[in-house]
PDB file of C-alpha atoms in Angstrom:
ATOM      1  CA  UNK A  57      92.554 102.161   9.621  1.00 54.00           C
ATOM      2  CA  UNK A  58      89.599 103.405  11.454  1.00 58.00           C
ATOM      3  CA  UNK A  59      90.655 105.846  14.676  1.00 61.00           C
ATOM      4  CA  UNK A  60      88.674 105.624  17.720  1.00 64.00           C
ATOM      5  CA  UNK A  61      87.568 108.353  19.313  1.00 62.00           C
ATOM      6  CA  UNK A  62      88.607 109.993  22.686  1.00 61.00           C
ATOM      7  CA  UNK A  63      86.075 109.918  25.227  1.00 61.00           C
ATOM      8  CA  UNK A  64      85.262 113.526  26.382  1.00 60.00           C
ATOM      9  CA  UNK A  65      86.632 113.256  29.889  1.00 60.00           C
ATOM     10  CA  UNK A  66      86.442 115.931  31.859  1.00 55.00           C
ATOM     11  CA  UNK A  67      89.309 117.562  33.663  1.00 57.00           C
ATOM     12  CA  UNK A  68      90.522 116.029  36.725  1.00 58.00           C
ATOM     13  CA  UNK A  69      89.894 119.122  38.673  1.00 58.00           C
ATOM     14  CA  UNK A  70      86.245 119.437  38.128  1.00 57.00           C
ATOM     15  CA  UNK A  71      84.052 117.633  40.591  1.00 56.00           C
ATOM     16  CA  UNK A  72      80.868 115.723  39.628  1.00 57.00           C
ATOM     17  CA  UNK A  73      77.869 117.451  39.863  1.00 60.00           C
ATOM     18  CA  UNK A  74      76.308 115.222  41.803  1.00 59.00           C
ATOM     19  CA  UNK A  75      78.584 114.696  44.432  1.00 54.00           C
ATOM     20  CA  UNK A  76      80.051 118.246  44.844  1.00 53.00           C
ATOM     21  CA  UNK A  77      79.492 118.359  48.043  1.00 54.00           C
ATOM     22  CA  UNK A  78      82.540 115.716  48.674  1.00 56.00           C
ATOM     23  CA  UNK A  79      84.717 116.592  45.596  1.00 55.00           C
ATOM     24  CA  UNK A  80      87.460 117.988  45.507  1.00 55.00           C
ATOM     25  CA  UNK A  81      88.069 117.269  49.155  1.00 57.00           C
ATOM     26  CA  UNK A  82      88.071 120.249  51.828  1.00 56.00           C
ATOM     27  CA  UNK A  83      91.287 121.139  52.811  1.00 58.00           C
ATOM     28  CA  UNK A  84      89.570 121.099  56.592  1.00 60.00           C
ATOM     29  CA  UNK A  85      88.888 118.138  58.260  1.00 58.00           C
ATOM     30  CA  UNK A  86      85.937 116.562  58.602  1.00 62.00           C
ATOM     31  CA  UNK A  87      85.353 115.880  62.189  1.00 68.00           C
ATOM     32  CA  UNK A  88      86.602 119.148  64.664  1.00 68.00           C
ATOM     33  CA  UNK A  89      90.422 118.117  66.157  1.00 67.00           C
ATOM     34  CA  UNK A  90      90.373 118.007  69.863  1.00 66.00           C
ATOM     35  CA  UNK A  91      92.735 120.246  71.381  1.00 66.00           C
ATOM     36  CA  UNK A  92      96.288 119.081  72.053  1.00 68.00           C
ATOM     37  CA  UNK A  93      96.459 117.690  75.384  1.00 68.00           C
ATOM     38  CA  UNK A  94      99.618 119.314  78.006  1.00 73.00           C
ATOM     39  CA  UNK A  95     102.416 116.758  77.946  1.00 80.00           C
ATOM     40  CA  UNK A  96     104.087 115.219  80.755  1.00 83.00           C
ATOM     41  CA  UNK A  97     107.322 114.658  80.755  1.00 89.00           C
ATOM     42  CA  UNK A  98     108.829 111.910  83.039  1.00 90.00           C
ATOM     43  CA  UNK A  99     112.942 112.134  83.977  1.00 92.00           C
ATOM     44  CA  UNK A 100     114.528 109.404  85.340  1.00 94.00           C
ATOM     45  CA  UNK A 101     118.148 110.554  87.532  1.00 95.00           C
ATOM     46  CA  UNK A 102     119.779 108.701  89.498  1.00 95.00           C
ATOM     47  CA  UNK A 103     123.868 108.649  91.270  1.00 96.00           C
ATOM     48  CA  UNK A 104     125.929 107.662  93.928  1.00 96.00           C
ATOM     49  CA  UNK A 105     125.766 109.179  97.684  1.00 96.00           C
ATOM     50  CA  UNK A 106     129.548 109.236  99.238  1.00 95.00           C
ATOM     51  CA  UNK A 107     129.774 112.373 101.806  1.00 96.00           C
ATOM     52  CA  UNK A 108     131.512 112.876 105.193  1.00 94.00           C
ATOM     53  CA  UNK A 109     129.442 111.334 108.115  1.00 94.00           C
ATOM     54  CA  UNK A 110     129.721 115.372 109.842  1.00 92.00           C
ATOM     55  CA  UNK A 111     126.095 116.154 110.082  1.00 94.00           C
ATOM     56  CA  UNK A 112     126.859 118.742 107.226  1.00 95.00           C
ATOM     57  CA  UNK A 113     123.718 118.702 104.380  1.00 96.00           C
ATOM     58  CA  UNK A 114     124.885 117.915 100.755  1.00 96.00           C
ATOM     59  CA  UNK A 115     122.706 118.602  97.974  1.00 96.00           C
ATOM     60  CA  UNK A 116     122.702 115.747  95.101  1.00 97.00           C
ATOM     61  CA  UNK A 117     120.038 117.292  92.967  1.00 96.00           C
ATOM     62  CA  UNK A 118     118.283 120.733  92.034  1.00 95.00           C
ATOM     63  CA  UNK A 119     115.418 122.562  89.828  1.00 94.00           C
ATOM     64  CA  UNK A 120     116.112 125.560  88.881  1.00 91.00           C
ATOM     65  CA  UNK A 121     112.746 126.898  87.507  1.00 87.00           C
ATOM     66  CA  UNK A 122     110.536 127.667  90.764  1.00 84.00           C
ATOM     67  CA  UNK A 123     107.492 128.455  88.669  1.00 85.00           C
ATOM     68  CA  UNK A 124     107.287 124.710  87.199  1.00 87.00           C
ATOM     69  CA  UNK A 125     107.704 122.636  89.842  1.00 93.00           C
ATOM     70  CA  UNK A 126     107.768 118.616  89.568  1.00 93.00           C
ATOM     71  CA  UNK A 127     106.301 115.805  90.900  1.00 92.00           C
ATOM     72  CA  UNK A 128     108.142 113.444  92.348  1.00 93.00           C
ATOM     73  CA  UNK A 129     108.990 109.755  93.559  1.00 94.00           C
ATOM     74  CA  UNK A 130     112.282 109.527  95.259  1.00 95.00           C
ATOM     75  CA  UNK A 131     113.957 106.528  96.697  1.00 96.00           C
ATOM     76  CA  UNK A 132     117.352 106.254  98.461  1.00 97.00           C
ATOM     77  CA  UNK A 133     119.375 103.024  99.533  1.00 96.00           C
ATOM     78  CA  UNK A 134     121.388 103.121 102.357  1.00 95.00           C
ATOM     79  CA  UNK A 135     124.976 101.455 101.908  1.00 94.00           C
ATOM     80  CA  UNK A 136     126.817 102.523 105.259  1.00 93.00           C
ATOM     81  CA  UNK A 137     126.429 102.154 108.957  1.00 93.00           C
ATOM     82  CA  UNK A 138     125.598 106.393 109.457  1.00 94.00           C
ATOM     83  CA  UNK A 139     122.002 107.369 109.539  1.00 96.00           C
ATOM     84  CA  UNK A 140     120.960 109.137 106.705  1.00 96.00           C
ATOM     85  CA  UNK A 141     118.598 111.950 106.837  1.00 97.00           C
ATOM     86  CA  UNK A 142     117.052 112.738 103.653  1.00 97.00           C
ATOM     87  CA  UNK A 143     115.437 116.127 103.480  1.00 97.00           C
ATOM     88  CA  UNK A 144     113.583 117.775 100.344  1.00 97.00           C
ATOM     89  CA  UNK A 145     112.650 121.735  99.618  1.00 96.00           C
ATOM     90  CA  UNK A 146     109.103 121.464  98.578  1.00 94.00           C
ATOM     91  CA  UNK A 147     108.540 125.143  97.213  1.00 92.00           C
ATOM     92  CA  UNK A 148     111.960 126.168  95.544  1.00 91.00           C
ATOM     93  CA  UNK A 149     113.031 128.884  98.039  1.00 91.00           C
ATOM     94  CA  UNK A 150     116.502 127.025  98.633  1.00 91.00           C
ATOM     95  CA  UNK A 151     115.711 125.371 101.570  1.00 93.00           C
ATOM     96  CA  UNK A 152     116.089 121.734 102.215  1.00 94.00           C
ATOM     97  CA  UNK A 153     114.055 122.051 105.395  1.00 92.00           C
ATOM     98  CA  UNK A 154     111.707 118.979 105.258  1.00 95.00           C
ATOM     99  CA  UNK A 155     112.253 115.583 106.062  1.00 97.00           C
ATOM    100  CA  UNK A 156     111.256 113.122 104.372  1.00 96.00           C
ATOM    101  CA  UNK A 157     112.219 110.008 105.819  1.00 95.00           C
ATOM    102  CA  UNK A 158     115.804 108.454 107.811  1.00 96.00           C
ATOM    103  CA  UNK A 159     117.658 105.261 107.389  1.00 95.00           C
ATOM    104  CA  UNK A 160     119.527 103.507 109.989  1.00 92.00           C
ATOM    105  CA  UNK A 161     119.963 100.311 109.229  1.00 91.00           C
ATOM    106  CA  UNK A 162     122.804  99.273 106.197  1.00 92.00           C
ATOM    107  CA  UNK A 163     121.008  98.142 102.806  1.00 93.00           C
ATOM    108  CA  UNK A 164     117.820  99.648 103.825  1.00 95.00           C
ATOM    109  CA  UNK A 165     115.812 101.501 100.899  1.00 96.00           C
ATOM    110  CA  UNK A 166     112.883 103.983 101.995  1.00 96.00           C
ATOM    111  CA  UNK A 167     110.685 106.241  98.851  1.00 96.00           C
ATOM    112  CA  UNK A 168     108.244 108.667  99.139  1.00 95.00           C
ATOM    113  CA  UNK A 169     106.431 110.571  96.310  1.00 94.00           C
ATOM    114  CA  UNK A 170     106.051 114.246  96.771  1.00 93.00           C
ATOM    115  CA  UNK A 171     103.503 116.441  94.720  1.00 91.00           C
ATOM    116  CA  UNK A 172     105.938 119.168  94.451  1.00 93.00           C
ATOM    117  CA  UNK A 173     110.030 119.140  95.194  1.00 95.00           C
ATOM    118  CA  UNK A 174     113.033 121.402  93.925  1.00 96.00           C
ATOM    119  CA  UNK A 175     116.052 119.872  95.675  1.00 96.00           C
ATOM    120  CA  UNK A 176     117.165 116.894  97.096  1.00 97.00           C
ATOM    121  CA  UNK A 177     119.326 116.902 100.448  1.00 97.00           C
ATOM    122  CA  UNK A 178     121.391 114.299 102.626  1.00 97.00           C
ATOM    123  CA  UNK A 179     122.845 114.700 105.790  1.00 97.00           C
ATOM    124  CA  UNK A 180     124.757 112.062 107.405  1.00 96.00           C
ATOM    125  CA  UNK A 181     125.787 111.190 111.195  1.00 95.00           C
ATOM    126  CA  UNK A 182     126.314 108.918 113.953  1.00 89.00           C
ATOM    127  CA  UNK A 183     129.762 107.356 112.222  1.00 76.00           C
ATOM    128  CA  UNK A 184     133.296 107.961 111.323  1.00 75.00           C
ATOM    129  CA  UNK A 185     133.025 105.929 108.295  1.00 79.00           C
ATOM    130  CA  UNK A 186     132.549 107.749 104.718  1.00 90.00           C
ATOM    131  CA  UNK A 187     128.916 107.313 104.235  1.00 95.00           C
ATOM    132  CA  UNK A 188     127.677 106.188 101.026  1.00 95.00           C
ATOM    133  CA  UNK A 189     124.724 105.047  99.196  1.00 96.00           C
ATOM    134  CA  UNK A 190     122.709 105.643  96.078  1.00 96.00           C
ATOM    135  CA  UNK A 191     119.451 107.808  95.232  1.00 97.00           C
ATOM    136  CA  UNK A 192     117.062 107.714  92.154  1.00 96.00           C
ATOM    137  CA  UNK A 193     114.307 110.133  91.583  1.00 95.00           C
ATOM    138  CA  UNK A 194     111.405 109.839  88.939  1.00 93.00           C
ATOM    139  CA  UNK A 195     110.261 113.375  88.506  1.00 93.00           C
ATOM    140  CA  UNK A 196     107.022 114.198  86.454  1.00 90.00           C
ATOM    141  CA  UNK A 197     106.317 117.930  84.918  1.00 90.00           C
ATOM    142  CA  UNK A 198     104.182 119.311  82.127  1.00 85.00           C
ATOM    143  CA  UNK A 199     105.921 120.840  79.530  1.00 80.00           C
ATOM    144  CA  UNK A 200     105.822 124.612  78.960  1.00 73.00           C
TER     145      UNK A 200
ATOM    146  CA  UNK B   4      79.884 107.675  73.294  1.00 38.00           C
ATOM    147  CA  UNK B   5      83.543 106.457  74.418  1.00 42.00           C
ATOM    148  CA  UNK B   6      83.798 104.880  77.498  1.00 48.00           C
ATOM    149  CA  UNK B   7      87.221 106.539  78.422  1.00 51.00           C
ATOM    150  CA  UNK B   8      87.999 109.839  79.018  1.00 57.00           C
ATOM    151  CA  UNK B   9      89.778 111.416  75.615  1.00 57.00           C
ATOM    152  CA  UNK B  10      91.314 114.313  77.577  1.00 66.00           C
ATOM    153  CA  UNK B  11      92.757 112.209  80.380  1.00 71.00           C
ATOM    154  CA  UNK B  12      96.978 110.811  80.367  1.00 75.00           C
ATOM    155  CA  UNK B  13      98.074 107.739  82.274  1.00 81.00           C
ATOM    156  CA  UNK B  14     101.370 107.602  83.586  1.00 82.00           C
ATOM    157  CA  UNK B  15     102.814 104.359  84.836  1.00 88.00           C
ATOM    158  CA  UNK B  16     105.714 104.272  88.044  1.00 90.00           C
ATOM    159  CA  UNK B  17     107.715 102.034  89.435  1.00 93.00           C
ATOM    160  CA  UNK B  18     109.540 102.023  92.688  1.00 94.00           C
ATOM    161  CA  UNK B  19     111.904  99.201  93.773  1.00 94.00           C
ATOM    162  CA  UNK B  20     114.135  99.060  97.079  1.00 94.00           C
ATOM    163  CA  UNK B  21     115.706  96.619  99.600  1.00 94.00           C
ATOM    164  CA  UNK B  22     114.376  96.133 103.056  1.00 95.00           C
ATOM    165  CA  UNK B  23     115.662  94.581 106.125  1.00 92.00           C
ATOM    166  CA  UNK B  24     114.204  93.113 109.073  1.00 91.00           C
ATOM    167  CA  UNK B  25     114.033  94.965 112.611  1.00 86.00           C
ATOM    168  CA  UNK B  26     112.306  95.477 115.571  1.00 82.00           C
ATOM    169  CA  UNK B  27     109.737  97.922 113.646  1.00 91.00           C
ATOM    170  CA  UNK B  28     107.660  98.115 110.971  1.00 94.00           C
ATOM    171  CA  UNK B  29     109.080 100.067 107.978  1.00 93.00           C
ATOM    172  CA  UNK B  30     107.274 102.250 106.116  1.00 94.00           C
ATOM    173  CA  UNK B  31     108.951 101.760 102.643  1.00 95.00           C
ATOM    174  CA  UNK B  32     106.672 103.796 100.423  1.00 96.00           C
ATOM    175  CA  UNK B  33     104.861 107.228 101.383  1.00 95.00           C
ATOM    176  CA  UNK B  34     102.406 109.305  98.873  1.00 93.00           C
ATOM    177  CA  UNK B  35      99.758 111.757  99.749  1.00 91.00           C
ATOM    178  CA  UNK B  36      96.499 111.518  99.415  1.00 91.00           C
ATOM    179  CA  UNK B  37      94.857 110.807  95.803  1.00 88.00           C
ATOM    180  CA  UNK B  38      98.164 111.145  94.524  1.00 86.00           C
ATOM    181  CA  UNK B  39      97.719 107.867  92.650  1.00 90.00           C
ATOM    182  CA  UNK B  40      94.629 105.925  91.635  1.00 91.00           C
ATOM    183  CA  UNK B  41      95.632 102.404  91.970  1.00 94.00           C
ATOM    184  CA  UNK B  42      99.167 100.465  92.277  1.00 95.00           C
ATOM    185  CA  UNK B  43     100.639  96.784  92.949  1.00 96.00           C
ATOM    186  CA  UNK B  44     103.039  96.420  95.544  1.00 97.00           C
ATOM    187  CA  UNK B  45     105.466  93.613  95.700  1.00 96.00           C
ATOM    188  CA  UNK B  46     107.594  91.884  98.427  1.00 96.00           C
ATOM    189  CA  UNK B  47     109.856  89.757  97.615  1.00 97.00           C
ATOM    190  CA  UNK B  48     111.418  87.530 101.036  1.00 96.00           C
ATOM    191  CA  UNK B  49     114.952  86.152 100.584  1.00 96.00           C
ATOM    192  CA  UNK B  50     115.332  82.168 100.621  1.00 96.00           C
ATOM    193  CA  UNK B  51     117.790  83.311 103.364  1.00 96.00           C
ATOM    194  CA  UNK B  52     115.565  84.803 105.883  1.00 96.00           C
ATOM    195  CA  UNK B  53     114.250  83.328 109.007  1.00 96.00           C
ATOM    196  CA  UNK B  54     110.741  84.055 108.873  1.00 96.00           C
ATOM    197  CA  UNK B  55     107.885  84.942 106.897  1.00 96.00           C
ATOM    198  CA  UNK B  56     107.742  89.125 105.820  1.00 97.00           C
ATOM    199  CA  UNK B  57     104.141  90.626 106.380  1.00 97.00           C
ATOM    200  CA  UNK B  58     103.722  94.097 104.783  1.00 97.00           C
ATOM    201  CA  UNK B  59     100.399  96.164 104.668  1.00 97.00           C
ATOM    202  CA  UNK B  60      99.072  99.120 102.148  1.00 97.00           C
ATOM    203  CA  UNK B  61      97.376 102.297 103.224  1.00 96.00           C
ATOM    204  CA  UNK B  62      94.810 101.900 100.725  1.00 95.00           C
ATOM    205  CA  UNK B  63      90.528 101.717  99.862  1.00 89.00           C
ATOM    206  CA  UNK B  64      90.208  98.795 100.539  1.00 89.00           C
ATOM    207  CA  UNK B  65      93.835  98.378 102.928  1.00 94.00           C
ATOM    208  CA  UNK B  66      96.076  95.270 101.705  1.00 94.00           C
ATOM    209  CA  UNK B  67      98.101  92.800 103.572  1.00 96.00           C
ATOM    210  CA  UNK B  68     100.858  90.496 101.890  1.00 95.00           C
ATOM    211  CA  UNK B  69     102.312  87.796 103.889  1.00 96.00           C
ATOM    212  CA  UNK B  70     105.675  86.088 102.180  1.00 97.00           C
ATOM    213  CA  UNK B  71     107.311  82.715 103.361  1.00 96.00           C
ATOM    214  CA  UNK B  72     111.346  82.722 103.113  1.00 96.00           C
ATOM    215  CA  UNK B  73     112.325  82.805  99.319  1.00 96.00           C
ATOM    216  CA  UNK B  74     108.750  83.940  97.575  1.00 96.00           C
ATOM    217  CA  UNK B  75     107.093  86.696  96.340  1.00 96.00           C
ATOM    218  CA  UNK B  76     103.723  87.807  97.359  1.00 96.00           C
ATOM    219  CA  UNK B  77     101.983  90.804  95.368  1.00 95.00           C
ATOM    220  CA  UNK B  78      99.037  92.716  95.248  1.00 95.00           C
ATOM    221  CA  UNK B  79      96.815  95.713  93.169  1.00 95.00           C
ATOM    222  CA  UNK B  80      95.146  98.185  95.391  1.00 96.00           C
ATOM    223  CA  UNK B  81      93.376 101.441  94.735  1.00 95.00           C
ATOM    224  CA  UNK B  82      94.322 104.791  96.212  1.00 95.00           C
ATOM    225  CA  UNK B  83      97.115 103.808  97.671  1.00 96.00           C
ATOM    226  CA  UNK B  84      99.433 106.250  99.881  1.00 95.00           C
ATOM    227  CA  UNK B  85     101.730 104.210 101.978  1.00 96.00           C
ATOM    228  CA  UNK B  86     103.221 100.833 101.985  1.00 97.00           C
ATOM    229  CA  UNK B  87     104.863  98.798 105.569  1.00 97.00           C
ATOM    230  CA  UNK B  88     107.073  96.133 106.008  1.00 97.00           C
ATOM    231  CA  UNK B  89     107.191  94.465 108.627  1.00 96.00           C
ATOM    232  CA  UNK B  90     109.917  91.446 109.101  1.00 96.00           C
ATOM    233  CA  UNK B  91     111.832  90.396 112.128  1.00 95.00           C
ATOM    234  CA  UNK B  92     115.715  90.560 112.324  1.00 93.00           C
ATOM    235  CA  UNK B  93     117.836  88.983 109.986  1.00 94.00           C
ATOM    236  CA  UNK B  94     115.084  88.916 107.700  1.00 95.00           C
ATOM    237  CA  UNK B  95     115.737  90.955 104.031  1.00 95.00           C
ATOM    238  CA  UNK B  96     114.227  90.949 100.431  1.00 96.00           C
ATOM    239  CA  UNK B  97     113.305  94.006  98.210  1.00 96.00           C
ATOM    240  CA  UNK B  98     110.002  95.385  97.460  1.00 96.00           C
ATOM    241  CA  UNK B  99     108.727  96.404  94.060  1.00 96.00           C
ATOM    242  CA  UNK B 100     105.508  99.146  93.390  1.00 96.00           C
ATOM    243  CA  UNK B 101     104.251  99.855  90.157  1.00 95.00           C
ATOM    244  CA  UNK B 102     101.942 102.902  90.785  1.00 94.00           C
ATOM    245  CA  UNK B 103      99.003 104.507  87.897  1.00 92.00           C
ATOM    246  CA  UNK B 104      98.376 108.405  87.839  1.00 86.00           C
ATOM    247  CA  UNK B 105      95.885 110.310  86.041  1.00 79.00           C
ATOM    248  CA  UNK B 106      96.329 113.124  84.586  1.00 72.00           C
ATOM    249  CA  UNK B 107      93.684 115.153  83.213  1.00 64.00           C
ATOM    250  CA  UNK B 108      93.879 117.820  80.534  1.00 53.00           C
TER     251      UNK B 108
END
């Protein structure tokens, strides 16, 4: 029986010589990779309010890295007859010194959105009643 | 040439609360300035209140929704940086804001 014979193929490593200028393929891209873009993290937190109505501050939430400060969105609903002061810090020095907004009136929600905040603050007065209520914040920050 | 900006992040928010009626205008929603680029704020009036729920935007160009007892009136506005209720007593409903930042790299 009559063999064939091989084709001379060449190695699969060797490019064409016409077309070395695409084979073997550059390890590099082709087109120049933008640079990676800063990421933003969003958080969502949220609880229960439930503090003495004694005109005493309570602090529901903290940052703890003053160099990094986040942006943030901050809503509170009122369920209680006291009036509810709501006070932020705004440059992490550990104090709650502005305010933001108050609610009088039971059920009432009130949000504000702050460029920069590092602790969030409640003091309640004008009733005997436990006053209660519930606070979310949405805070945004690029990650380090 | 792209038409959008390859080094700019969107961030979507949403905000969403109760409100009820009084003898003054709430301001439900406060931002500063440029803080967001455009937004759509909600008001939803319960079928229980006695009158219609007006509520205006702080905004380029400034928006006004007006809502009969039991619908929901909504708008989009751009630059927003605060948002009013205004509804009469025994009046209630929530509100809902979806707010758009840019971010850029």
């Amino acid at each position: 029986m009559k063999q064939r014979a091989r084709p001379n193929l060449c190695p699969a490593s060797s490019p064409p010589e016409s077309c070395s200028c695409i084979y073997p393929r550059n390890k590099e891209p082709f087109f120049p990779v933008p640079p990676s873009q800063p990421e933003v993290i969003t958080d969502e937190i949220s609880g229960t309010i439930q503090q003495p109505s004694d005109g005493r501050p309570v602090q529901y939430w903290r940052w703890l890295d003053r160099e990094n400060l986040p942006a943030a969105s901050l809503t509170i609903t009122s369920q209680c007859l006291s009036v509810m002061d709501v006070y932020v810090d705004t440059t992490g020095n550990g104090q709650s010194d502005m305010l933001v907004f108050t609610i009088s009136q039971y059920g009432q929600s009130r949000s504000a959105t702050l460029p920069c905040i590092a602790a969030l603050e409640i003091v309640c007065s004008g009733h005997t009643e436990l006053c209660s209520g519930r606070y979310g914040l949405s805070i945004h920050y690029i990650k380090r | 040439m792209c038409a959008t900006d390859p080094q700019a992040q969107y961030f979507q928010e949403k905000i969403s609360g109760n409100f009820n009626g009084g003898a003054a205008p709430i301001t439900v929603w406060s931002a500063p300035a440029g803080s967001y680029f455009s937004g759509t704020f909600q008001v939803f009036n319960s079928a229980a209140s006695p009158a219609t729920v007006t509520a205006t935007t702080d905004s380029t160009p400034a928006g006004a929704l007006s809502a009969a007892p039991g619908n929901t009136a909504s708008q989009s506005v751009n630059q927003p940086t605060e948002f009013t209720i205004t509804a009469a007593a025994g009046d209630s409903g929530t509100y809902c804001i979806i707010l758009y930042k840019k971010v850029l790299a």
